[in-house]
Structure formats: C-alpha cells, structure tokens
PDB file of C-alpha atoms in Angstrom:
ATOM      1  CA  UNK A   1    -103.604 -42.430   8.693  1.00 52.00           C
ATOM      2  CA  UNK A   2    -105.744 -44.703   6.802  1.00 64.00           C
ATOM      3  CA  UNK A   3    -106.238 -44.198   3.153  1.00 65.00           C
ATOM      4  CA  UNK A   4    -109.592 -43.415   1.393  1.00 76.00           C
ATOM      5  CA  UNK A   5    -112.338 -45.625   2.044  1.00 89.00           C
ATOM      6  CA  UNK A   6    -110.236 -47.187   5.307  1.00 96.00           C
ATOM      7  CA  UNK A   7    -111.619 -47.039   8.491  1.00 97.00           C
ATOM      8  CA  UNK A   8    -108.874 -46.978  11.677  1.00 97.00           C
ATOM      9  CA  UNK A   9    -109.013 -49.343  14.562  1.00 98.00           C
ATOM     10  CA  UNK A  10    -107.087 -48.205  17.214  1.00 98.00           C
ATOM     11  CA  UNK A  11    -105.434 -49.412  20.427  1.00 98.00           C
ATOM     12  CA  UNK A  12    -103.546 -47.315  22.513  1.00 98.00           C
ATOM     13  CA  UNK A  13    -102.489 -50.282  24.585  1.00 98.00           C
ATOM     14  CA  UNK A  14    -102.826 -53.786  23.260  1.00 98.00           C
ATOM     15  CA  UNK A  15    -102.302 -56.618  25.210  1.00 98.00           C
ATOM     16  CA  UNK A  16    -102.803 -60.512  26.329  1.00 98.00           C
ATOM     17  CA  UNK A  17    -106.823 -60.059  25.643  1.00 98.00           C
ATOM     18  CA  UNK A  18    -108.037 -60.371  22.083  1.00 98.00           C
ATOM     19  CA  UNK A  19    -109.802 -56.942  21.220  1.00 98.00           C
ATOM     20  CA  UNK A  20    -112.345 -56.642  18.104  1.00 98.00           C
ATOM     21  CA  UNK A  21    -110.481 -54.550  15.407  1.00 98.00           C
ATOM     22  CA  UNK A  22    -114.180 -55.331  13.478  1.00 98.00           C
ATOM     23  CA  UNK A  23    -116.896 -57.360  14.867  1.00 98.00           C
ATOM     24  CA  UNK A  24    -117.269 -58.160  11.264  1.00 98.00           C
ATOM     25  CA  UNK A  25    -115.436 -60.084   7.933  1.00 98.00           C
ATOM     26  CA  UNK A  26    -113.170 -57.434   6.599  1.00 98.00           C
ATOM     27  CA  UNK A  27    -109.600 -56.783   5.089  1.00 98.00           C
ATOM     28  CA  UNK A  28    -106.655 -55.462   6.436  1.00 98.00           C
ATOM     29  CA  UNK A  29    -104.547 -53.163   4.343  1.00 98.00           C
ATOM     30  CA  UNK A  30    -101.788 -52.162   6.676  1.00 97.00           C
ATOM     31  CA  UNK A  31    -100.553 -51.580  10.483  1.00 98.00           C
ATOM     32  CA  UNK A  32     -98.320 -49.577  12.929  1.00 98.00           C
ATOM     33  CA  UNK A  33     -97.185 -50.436  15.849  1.00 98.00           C
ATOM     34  CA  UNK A  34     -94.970 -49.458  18.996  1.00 98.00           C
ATOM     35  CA  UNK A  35     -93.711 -51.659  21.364  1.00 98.00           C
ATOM     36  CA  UNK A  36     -91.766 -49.195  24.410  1.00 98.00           C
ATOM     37  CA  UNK A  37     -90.865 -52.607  26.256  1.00 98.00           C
ATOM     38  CA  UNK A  38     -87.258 -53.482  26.667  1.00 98.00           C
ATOM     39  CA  UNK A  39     -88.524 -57.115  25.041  1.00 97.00           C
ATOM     40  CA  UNK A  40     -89.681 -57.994  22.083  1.00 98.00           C
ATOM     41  CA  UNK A  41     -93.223 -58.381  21.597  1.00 98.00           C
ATOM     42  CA  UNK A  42     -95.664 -60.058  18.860  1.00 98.00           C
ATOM     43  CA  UNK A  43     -99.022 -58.565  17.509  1.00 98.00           C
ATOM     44  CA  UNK A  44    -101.759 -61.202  16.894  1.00 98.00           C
ATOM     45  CA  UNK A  45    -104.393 -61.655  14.334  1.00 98.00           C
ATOM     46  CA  UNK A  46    -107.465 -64.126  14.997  1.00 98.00           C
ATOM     47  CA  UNK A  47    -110.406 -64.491  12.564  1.00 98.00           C
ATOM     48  CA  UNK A  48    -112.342 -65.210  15.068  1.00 97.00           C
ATOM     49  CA  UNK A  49    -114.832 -62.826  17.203  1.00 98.00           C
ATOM     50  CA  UNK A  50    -112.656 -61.539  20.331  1.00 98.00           C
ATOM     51  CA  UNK A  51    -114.649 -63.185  23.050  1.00 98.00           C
ATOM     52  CA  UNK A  52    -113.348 -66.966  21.447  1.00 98.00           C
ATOM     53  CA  UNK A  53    -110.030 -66.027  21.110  1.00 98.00           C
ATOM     54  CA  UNK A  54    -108.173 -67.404  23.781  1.00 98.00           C
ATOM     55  CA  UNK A  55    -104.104 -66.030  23.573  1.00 98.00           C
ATOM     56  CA  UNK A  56    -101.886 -68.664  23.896  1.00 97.00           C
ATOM     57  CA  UNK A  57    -104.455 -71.356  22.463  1.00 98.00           C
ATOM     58  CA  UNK A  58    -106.464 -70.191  19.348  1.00 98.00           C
ATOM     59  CA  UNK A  59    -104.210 -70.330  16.621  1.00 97.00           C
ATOM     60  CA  UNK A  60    -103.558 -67.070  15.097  1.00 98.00           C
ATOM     61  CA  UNK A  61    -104.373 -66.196  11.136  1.00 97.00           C
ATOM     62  CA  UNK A  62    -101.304 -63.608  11.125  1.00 97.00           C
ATOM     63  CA  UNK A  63     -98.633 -62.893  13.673  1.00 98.00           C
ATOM     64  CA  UNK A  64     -95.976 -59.804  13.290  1.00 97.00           C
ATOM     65  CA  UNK A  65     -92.688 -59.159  15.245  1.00 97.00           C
ATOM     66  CA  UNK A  66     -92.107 -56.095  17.270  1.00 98.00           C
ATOM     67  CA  UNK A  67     -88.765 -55.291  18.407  1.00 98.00           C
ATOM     68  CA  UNK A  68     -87.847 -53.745  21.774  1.00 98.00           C
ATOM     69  CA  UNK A  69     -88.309 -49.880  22.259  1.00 98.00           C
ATOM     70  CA  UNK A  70     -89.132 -49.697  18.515  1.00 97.00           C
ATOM     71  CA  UNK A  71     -91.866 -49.498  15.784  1.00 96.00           C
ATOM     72  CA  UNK A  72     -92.431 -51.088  12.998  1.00 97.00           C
ATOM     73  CA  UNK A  73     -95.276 -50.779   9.948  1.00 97.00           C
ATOM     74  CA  UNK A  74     -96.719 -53.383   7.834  1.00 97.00           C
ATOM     75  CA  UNK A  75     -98.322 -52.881   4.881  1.00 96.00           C
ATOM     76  CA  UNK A  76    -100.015 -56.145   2.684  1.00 95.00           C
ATOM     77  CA  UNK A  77    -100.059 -55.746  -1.240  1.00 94.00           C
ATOM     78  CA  UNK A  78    -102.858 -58.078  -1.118  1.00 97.00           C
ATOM     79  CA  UNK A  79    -104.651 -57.699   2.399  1.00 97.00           C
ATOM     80  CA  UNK A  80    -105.115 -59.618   4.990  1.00 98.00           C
ATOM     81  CA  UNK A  81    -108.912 -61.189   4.412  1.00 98.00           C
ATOM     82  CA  UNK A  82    -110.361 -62.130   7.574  1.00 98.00           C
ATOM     83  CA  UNK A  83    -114.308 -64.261   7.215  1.00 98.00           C
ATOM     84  CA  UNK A  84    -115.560 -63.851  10.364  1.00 98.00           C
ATOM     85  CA  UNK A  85    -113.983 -61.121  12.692  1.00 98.00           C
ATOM     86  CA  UNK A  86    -110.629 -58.954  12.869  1.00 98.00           C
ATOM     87  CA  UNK A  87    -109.265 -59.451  16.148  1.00 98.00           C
ATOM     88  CA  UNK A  88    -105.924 -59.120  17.568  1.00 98.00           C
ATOM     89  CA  UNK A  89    -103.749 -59.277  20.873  1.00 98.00           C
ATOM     90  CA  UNK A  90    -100.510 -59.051  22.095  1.00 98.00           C
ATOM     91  CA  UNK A  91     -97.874 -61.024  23.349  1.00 98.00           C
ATOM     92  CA  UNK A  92     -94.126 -61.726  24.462  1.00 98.00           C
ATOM     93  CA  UNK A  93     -94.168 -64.753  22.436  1.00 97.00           C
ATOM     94  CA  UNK A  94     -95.081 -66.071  18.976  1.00 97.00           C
ATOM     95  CA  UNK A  95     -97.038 -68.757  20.382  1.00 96.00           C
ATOM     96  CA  UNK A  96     -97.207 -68.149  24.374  1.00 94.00           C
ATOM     97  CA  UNK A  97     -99.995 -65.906  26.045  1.00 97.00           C
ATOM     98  CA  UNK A  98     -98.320 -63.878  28.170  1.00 98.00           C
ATOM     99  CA  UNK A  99     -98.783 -60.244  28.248  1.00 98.00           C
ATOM    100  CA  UNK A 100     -96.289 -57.549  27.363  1.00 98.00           C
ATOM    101  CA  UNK A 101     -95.370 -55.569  31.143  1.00 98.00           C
ATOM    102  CA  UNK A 102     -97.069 -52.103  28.792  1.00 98.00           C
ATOM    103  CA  UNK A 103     -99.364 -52.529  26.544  1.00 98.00           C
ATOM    104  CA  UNK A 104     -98.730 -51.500  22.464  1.00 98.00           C
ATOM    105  CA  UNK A 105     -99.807 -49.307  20.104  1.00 98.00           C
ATOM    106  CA  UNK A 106    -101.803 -50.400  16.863  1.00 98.00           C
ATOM    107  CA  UNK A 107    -102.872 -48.949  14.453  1.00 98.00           C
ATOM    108  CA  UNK A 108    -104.829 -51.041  12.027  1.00 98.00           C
ATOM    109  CA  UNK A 109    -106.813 -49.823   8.803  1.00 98.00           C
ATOM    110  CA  UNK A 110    -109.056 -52.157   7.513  1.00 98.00           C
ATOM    111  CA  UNK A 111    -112.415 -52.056   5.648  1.00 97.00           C
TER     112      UNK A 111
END
C-alpha cells in the first residue's frame, strides 16, 4: 500500500518487455515483489520510456534479486530518482533478456 502522496504502479505479471511504471521523471520510494518460479528471477529498472528499452541491451538504472517461490520488498531511504521515465521488466538474469516461464508481481510506489 503506498504511503500518502504515493501513487501505485502495478503489474500483476511482469516480464521480458519493459512496461511504463510512469511515462514521466519521478521517484521511487519502495517495491514488492513475487516471483512463484522455481528460478530466480531479477526486476529491472530503466530510465528510459518503455518503448526504448530493449531487455537484455539497455543498461538498467537499478536491478533487484528475486528468489525462487518467494517475495521480497525493497524500500530506498533516499529514492530511486529516475529523469526521464520509470520503467521496468523482468528477467532470469541480471544482465540476459530472457523471460521468467510466469510472469511477477510488482508493486511499485512512486511519485
């Protein structure tokens, strides 16, 4: 649940093809996530607009580990300050572009 002032961007399965958190320059202030794969998986940030990102290519501002079959929530003291766009995708790699078999779950407040 976001805190005052947050808005929520959410995606009920994430995946290999950058979506726009906010078409906008914004701030993140924290995250969820589940990941029901038996694999890890990794959550990307681009501050870029989502239909330049390509996954596996465009170097990512921020990327987060997701364990198998878990969860995990990240929250940033000082947040994550994005100048263009918040996008983000998901992957079974740090740095590859290959898609998780289901998508995840993300939850991302941001303003």
């Amino acid at each position: 649940m976001a805190g005052p002032g947050l808005s929520v961007y959410r995606e009920p399965a994430l995946s290999n093809t950058a979506k726009a958190a906010k078409t906008t320059e914004g701030k993140v202030y924290s995250m969820h996530v589940e990941n029901s794969n038996a694999t890890k998986s990794y959550v990307h940030f681009y501050d870029v607009a989502a239909g330049s990102v390509t996954v596996g290519t465009t170097v990512p501002m921020r990327t987060m580990f997701v364990p198998a079959t878990g969860g995990m929530d990240f929250a940033w003291t000082v947040p994550l300050d994005f100048d263009t766009a918040i996008s983000c995708a998901a992957t079974t790699t740090a740095t590859g572009g290959t898609a998780p078999v289901a998508g995840l779950l993300v939850n991302v407040d941001y303003t």
